[in-house]
Short mmCIF file of N, CA and C in Angstrom, two decimals:
data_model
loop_
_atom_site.label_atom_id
_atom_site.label_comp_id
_atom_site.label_asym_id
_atom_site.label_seq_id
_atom_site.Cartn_x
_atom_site.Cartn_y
_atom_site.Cartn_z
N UNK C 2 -16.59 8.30 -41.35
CA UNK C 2 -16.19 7.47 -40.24
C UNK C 2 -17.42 6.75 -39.70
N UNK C 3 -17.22 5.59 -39.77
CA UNK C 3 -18.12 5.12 -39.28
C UNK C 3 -18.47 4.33 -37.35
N UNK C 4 -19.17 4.07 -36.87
CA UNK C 4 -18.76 3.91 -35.48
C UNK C 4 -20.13 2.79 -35.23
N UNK C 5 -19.30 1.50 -34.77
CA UNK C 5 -19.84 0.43 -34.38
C UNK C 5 -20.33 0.43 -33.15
N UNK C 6 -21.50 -0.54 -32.67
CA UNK C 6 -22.46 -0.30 -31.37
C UNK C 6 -21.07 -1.34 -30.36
N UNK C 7 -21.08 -1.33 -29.27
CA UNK C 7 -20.52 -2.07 -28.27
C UNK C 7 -20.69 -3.76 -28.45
N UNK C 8 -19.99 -4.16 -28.06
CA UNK C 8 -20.53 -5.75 -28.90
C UNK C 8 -20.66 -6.22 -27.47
N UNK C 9 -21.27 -7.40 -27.25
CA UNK C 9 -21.70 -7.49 -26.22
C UNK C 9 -20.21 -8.58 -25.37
N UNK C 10 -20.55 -8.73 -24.16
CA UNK C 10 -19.08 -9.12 -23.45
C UNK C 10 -18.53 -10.87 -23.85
N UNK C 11 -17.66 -11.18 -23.93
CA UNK C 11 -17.64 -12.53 -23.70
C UNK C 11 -17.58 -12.73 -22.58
N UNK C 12 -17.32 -14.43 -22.89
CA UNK C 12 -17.72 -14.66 -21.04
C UNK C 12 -16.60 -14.32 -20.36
N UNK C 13 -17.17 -13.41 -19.06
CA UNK C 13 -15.96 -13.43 -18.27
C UNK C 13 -16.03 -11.75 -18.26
N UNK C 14 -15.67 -11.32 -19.48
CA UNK C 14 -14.83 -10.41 -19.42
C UNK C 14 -16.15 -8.82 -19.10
N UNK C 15 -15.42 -8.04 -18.50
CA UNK C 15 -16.58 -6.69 -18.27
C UNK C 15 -17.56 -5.84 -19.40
N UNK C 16 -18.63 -5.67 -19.03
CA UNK C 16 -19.44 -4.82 -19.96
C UNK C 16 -18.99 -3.55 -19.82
N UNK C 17 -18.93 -2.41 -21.14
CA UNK C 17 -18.77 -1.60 -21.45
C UNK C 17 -19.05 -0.70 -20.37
N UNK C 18 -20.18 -0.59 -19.60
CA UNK C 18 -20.06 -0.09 -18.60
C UNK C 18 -19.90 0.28 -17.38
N UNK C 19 -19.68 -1.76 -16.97
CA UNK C 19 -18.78 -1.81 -15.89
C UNK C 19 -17.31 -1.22 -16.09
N UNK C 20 -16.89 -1.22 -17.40
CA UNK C 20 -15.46 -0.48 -17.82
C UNK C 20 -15.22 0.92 -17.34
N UNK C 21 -16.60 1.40 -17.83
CA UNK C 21 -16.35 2.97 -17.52
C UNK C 21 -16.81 3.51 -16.02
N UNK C 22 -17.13 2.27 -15.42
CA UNK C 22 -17.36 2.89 -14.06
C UNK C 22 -15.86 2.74 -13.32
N UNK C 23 -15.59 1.41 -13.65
CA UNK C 23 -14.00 1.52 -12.88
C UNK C 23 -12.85 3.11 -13.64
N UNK C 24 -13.27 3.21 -14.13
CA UNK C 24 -12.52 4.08 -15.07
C UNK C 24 -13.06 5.68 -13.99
N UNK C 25 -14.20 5.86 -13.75
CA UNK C 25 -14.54 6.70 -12.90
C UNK C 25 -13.94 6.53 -11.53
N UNK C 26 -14.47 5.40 -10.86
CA UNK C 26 -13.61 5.01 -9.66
C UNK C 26 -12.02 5.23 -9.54
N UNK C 27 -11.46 4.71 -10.93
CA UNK C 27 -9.99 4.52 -10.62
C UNK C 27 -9.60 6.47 -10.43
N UNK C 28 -10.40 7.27 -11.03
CA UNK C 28 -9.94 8.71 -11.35
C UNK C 28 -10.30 9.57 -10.34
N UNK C 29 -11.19 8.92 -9.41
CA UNK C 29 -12.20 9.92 -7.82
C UNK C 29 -10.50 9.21 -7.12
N UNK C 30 -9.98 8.15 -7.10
CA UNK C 30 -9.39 7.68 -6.45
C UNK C 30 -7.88 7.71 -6.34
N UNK C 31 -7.81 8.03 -7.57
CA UNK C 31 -5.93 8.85 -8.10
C UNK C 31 -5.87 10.41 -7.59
N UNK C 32 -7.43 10.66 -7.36
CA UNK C 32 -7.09 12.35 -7.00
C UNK C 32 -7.38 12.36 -5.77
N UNK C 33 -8.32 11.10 -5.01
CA UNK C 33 -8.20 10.73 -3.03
C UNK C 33 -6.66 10.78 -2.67
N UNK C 34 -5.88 9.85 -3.34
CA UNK C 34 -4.49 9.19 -3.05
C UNK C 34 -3.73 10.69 -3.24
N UNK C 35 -3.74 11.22 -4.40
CA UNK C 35 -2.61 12.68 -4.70
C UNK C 35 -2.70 13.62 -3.30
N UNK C 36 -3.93 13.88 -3.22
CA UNK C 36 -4.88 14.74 -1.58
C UNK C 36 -4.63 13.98 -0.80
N UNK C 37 -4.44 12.55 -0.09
CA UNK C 37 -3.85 12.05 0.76
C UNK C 37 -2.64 12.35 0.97
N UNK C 38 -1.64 12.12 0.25
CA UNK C 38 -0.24 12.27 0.16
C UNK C 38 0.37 14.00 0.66
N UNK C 39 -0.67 14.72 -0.26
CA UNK C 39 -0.43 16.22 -0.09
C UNK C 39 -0.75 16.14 1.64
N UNK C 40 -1.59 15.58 2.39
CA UNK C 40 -2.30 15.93 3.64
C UNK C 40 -0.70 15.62 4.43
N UNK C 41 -0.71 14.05 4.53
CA UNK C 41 0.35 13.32 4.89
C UNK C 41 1.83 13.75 4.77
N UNK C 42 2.12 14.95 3.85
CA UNK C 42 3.60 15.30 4.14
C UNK C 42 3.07 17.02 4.88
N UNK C 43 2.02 17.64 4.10
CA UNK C 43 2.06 18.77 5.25
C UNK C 43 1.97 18.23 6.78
N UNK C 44 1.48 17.32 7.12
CA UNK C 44 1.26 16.98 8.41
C UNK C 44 2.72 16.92 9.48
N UNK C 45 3.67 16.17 8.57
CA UNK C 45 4.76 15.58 9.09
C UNK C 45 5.64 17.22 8.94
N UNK C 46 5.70 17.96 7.71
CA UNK C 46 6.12 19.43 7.55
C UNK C 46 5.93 20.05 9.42
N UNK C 47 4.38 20.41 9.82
CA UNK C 47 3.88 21.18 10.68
C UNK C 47 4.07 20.32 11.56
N UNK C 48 5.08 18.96 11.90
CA UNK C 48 5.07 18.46 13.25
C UNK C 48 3.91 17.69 13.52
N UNK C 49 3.48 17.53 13.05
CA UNK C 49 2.28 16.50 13.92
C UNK C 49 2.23 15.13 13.36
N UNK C 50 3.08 14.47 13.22
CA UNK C 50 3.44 13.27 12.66
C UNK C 50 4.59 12.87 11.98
N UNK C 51 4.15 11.39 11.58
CA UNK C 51 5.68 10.51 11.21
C UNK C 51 5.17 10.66 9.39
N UNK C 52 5.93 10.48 8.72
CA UNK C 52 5.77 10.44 6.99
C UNK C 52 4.82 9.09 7.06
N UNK C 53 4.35 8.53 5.93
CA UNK C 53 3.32 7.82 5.81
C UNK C 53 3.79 6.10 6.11
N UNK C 54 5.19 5.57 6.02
CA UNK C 54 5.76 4.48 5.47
C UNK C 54 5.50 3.95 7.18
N UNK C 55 6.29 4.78 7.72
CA UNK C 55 6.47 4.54 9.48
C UNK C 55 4.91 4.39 10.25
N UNK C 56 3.84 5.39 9.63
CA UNK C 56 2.62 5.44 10.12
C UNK C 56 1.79 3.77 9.64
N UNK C 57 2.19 3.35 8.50
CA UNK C 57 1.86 2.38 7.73
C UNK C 57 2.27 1.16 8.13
N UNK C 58 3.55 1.43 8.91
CA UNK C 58 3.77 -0.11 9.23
C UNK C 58 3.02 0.04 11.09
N UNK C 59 3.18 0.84 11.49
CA UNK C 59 2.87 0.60 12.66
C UNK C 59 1.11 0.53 12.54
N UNK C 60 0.81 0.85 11.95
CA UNK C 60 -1.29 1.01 11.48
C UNK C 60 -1.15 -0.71 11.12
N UNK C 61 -0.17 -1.63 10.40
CA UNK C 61 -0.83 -3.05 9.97
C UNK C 61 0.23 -3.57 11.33
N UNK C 62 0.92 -3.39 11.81
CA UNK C 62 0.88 -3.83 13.46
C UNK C 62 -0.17 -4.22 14.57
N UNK C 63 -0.49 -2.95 14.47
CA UNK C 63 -1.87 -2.82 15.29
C UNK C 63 -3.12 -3.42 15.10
N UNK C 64 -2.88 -3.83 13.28
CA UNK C 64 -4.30 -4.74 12.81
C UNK C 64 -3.57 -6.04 13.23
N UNK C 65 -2.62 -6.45 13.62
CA UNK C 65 -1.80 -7.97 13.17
C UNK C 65 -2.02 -8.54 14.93
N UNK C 66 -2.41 -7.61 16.03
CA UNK C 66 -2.89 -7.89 17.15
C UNK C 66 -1.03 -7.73 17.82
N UNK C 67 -0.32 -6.61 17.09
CA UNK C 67 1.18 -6.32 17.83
C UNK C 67 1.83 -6.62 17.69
N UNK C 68 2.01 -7.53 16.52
CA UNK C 68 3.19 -8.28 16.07
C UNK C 68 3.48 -8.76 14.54
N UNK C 69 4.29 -8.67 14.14
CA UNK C 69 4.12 -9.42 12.39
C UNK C 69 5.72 -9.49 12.17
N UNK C 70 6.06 -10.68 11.05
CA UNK C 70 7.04 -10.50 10.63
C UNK C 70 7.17 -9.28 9.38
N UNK C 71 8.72 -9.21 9.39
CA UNK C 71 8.79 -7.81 8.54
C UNK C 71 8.31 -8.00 7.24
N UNK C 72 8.34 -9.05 6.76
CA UNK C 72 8.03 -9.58 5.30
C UNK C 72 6.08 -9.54 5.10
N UNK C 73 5.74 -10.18 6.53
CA UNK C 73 3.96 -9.45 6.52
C UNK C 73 3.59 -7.88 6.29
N UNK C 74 4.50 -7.20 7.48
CA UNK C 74 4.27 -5.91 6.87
C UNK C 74 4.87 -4.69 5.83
N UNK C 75 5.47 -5.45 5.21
CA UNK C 75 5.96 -4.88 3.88
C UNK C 75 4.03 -5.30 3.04
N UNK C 76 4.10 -6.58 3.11
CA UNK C 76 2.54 -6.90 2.30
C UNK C 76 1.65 -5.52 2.66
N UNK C 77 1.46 -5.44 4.37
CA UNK C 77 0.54 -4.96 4.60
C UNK C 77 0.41 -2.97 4.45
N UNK C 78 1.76 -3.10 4.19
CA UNK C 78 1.93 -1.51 4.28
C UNK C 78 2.43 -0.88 2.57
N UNK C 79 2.02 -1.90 1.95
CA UNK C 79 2.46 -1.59 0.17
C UNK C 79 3.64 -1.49 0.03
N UNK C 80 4.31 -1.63 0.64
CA UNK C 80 6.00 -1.56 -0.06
C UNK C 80 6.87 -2.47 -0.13
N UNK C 81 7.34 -2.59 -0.63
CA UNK C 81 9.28 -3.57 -0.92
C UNK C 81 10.04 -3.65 0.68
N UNK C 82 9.85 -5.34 0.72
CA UNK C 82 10.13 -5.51 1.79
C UNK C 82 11.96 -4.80 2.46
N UNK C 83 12.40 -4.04 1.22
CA UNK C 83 13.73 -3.50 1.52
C UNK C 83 13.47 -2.23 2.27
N UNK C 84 11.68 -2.07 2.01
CA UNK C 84 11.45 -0.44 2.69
C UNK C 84 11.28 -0.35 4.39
N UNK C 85 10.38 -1.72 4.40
CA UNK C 85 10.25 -2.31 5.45
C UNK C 85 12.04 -2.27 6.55
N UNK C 86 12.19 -2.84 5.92
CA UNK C 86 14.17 -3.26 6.85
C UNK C 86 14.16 -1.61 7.27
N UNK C 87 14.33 -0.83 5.92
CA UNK C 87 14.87 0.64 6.42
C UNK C 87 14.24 1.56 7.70
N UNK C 88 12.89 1.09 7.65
CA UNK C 88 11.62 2.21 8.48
C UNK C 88 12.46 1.02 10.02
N UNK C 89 12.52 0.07 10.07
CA UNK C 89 12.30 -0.60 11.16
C UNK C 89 13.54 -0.35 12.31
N UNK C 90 14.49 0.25 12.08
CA UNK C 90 15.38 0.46 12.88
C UNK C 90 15.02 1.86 13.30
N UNK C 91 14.42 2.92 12.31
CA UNK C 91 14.33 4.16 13.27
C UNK C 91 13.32 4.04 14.44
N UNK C 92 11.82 2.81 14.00
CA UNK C 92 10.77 2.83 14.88
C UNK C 92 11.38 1.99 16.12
N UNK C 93 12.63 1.28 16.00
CA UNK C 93 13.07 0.58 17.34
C UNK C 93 13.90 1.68 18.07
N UNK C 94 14.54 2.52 17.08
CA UNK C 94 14.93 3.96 17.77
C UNK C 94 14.57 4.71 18.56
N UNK C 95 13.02 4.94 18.23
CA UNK C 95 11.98 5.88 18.87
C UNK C 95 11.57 4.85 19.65
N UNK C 96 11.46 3.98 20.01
CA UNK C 96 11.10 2.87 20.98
C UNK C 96 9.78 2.71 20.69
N UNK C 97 9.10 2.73 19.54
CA UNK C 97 7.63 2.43 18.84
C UNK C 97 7.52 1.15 19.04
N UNK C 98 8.89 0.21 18.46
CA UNK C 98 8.48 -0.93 18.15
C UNK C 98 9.83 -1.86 18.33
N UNK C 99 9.89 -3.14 18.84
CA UNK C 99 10.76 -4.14 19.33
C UNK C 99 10.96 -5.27 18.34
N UNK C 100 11.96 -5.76 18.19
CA UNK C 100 12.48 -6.93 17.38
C UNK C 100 12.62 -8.36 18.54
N UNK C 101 11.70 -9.79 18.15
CA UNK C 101 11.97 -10.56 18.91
C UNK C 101 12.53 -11.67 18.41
N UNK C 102 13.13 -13.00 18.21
CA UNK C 102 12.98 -13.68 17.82
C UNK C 102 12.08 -14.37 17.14
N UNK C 103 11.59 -15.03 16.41
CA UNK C 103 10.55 -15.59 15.75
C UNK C 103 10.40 -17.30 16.02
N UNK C 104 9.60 -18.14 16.84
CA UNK C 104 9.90 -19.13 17.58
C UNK C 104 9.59 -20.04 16.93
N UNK C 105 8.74 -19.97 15.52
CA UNK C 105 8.62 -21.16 14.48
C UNK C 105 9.90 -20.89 13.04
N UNK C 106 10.55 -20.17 13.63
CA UNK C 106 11.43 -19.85 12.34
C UNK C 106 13.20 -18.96 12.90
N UNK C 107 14.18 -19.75 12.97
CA UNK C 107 15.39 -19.24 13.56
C UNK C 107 15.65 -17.88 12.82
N UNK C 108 15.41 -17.91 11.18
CA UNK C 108 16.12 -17.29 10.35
C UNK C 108 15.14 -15.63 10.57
N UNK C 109 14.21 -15.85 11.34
CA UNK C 109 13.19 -14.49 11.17
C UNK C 109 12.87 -13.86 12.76
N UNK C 110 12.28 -12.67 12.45
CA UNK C 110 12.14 -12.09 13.48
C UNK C 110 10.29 -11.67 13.83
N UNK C 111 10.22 -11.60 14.88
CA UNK C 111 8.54 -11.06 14.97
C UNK C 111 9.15 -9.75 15.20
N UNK C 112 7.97 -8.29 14.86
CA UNK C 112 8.21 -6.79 15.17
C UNK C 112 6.91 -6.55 15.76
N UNK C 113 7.03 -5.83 16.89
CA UNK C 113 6.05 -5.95 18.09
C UNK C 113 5.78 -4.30 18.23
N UNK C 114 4.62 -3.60 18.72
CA UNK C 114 4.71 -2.17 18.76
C UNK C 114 4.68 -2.36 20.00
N UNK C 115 5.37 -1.42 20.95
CA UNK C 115 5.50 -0.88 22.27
C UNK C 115 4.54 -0.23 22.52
N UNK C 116 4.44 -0.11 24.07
CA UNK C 116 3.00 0.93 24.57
C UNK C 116 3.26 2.50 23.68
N UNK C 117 4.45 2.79 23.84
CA UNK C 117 4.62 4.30 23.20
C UNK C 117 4.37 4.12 21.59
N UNK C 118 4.37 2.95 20.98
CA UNK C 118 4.07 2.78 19.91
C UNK C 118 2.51 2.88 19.34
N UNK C 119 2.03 2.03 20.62
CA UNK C 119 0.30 2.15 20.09
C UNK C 119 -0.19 3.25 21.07
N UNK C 120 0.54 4.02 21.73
CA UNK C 120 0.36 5.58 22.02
C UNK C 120 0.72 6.54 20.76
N UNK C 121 1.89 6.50 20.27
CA UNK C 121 2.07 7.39 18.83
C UNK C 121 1.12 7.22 17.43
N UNK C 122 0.60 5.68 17.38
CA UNK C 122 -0.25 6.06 16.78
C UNK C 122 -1.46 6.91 16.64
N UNK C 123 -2.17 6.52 17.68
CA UNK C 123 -3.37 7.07 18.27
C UNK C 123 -3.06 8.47 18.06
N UNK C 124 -2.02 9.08 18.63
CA UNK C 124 -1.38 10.73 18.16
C UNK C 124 -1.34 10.92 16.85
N UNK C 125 -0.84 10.12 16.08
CA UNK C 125 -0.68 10.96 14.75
C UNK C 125 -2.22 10.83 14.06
N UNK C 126 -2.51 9.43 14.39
CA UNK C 126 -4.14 9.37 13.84
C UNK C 126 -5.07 10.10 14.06
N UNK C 127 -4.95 10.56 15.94
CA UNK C 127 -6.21 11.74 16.12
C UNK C 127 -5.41 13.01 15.55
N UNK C 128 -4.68 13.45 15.27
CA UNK C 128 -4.35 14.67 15.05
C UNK C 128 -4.31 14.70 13.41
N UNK C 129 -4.33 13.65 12.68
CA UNK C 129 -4.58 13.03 11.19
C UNK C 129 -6.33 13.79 10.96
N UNK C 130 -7.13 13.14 11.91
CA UNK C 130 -8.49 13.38 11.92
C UNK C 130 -9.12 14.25 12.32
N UNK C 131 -8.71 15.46 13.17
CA UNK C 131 -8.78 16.63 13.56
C UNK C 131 -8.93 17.54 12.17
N UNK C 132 -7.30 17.44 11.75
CA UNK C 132 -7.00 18.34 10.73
C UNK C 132 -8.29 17.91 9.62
N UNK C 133 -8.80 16.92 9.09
CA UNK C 133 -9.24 16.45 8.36
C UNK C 133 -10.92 16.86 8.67
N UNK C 134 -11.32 16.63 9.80
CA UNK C 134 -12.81 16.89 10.32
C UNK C 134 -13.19 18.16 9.85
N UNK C 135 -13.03 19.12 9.94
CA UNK C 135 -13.68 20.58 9.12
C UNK C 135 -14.04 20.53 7.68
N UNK C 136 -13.07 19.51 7.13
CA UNK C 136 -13.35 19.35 5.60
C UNK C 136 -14.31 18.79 5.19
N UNK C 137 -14.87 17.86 5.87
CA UNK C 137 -16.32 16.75 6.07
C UNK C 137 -17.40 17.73 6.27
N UNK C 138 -17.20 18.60 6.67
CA UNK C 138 -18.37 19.66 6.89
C UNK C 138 -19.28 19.43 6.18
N UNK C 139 -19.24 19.93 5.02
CA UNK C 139 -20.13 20.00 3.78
C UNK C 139 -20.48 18.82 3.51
N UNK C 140 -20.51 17.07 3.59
CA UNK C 140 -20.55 16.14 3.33
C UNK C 140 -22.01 15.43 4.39
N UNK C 141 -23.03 15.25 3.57
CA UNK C 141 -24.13 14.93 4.28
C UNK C 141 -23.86 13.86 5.36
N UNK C 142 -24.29 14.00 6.40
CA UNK C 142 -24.03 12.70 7.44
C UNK C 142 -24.69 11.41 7.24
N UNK C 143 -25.00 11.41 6.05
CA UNK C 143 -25.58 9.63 5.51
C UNK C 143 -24.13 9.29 4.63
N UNK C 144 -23.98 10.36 3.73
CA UNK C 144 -22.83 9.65 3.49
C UNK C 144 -21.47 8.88 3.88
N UNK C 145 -21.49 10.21 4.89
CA UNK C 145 -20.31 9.78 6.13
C UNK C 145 -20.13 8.69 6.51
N UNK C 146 -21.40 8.49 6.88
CA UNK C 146 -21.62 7.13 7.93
C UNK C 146 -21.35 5.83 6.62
N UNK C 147 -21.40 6.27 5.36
CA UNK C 147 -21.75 4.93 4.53
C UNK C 147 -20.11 4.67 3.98
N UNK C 148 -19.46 6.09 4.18
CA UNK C 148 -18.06 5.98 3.56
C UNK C 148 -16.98 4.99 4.01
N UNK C 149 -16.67 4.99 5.26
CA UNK C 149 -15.52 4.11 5.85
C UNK C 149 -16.29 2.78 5.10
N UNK C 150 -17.13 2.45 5.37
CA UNK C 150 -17.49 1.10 4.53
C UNK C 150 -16.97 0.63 3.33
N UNK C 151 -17.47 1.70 2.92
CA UNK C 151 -17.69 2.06 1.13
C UNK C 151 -15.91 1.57 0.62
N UNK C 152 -14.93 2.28 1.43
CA UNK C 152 -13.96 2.34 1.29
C UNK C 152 -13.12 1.37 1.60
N UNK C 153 -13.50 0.39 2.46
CA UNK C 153 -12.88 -0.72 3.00
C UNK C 153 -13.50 -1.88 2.23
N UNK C 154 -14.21 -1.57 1.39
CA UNK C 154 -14.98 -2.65 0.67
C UNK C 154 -14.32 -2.73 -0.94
N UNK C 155 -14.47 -0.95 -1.66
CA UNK C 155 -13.04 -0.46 -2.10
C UNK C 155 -11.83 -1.51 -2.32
N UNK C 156 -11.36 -0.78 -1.05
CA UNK C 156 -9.82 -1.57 -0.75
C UNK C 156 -9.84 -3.01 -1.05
N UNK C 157 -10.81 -3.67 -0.11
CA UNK C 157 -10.82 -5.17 -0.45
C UNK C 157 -10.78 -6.01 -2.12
N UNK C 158 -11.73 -5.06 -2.95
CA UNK C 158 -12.00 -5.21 -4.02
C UNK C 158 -10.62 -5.40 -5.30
N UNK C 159 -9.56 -3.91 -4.56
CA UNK C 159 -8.70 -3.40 -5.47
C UNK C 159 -7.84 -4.65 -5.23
N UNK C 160 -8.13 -5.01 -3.69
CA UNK C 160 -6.82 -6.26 -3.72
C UNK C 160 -6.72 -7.17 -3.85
N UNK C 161 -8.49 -7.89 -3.84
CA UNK C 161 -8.23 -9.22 -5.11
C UNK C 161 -8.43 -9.04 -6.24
N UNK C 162 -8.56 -8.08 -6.77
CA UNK C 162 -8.31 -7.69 -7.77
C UNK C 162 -6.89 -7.74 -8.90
N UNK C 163 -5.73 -7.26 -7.67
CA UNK C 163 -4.83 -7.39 -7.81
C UNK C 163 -3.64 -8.01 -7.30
N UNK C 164 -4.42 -9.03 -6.57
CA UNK C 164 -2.82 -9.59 -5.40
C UNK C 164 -3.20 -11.33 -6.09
N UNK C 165 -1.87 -11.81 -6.75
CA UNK C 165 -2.12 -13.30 -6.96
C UNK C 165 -1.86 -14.08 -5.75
N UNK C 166 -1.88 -13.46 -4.96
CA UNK C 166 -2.08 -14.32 -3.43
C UNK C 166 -2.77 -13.64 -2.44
N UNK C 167 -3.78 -14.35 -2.68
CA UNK C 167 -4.88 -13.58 -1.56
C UNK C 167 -4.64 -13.59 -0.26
N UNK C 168 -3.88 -15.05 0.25
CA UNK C 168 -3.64 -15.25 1.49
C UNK C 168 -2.75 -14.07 2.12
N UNK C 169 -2.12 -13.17 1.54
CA UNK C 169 -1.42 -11.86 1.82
C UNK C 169 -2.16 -10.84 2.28
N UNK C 170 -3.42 -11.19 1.88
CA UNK C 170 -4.01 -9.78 2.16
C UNK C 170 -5.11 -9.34 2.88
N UNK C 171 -4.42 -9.99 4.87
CA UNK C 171 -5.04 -10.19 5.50
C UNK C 171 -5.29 -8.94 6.24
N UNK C 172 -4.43 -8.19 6.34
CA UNK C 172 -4.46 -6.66 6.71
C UNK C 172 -5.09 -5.93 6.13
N UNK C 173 -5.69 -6.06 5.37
CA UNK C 173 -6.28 -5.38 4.08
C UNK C 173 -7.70 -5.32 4.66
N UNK C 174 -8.17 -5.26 6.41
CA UNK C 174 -9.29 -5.83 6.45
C UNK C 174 -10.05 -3.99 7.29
N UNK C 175 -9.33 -3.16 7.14
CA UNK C 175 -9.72 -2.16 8.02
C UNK C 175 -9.66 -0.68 6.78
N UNK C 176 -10.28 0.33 7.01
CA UNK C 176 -9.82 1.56 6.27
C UNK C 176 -8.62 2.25 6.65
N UNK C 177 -7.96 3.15 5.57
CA UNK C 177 -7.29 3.87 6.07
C UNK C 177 -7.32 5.03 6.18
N UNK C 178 -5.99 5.93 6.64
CA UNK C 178 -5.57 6.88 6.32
C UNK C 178 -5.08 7.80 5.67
N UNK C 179 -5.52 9.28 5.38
CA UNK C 179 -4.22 9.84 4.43
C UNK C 179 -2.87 9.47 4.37
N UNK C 180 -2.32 9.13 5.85
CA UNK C 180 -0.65 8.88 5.72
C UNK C 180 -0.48 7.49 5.47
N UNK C 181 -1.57 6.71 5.36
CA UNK C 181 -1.34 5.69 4.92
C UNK C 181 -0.81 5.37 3.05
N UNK C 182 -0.62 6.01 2.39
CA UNK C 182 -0.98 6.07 1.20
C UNK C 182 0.94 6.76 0.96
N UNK C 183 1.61 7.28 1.61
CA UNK C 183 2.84 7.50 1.26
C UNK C 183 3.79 7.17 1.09
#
């Protein structure tokens, strides 16, 4: 068997070992997301929060300055804007969040978070970060400090990476959460 050296890139396309670094990244980051998810339903299990979809739309609310149409935060919260419709009547339930008219558009609506809304976040988030703070222990405090970066830079990366419309992915501008990811 014989085994040929790496040939070098054409234009454009990645070197062999920019390949295998995303290949590292993509695998630290399938097992962040699995450990997110695991965090994010024990959380909601033990009461101290909403499942990740509800936490997700109200987290790109709060980036959107309190308001977005539902079709923005389906973009902003990763899901099918059919997931969006479903979450949005229980959060007007719980009185999180209000439906208004939309004043450049008859056919649409703006979704607004209520004070108890950007109060419930803040709850599930500090109690998100509580549970989570003991685990950081062991994690040098240079890194710490370099991570939320690291990760929002990350994020930015994965999503022009992958969004053929960038103009979507304006929420995309903050880090997240474990329950963000469910």
């Amino acid at each position: 068997m014989t085994t040929t050296a790496p040939t070098a890139p054409t234009s454009g396309a990645p070197t062999d070992a920019a390949v295998d670094h995303a290949l590292e990244v993509l695998s630290a980051l399938t097992g962040l997301i699995r450990t997110s998810r695991s965090i994010g339903r024990r959380l909601q299990e033990e009461g101290a929060g909403a499942s990740g979809t509800p936490v997700a739309v109200l987290k790109a609310l709060a980036r959107a300055d309190g308001h977005d149409r539902p079709g923005d935060l389906a973009v902003a919260a990763g899901v099918a804007p059919s997931v969006v419709s479903r979450v949005l009547p229980r959060l007007e339930e719980d009185g999180l969040v209000f439906r208004r008219p939309d004043e450049s558009d008859a056919r649409s609506c703006r979704i607004a978070l209520t004070d108890e809304g950007v109060a419930h976040l803040a709850r599930v988030q500090r109690l998100t970060a509580a549970r989570l703070a003991p685990a950081l222990d062991g994690i040098p405090p240079g890194d710490l400090d370099r991570l939320p970066r690291l990760l929002a830079e990350l994020d930015r990366a994965l999503v022009r990476a992958t969004d053929p419309h960038p103009a979507t992915t304006r929420h995309h501008e903050t880090t997240t959460t474990p329950q963000d990811n469910d």
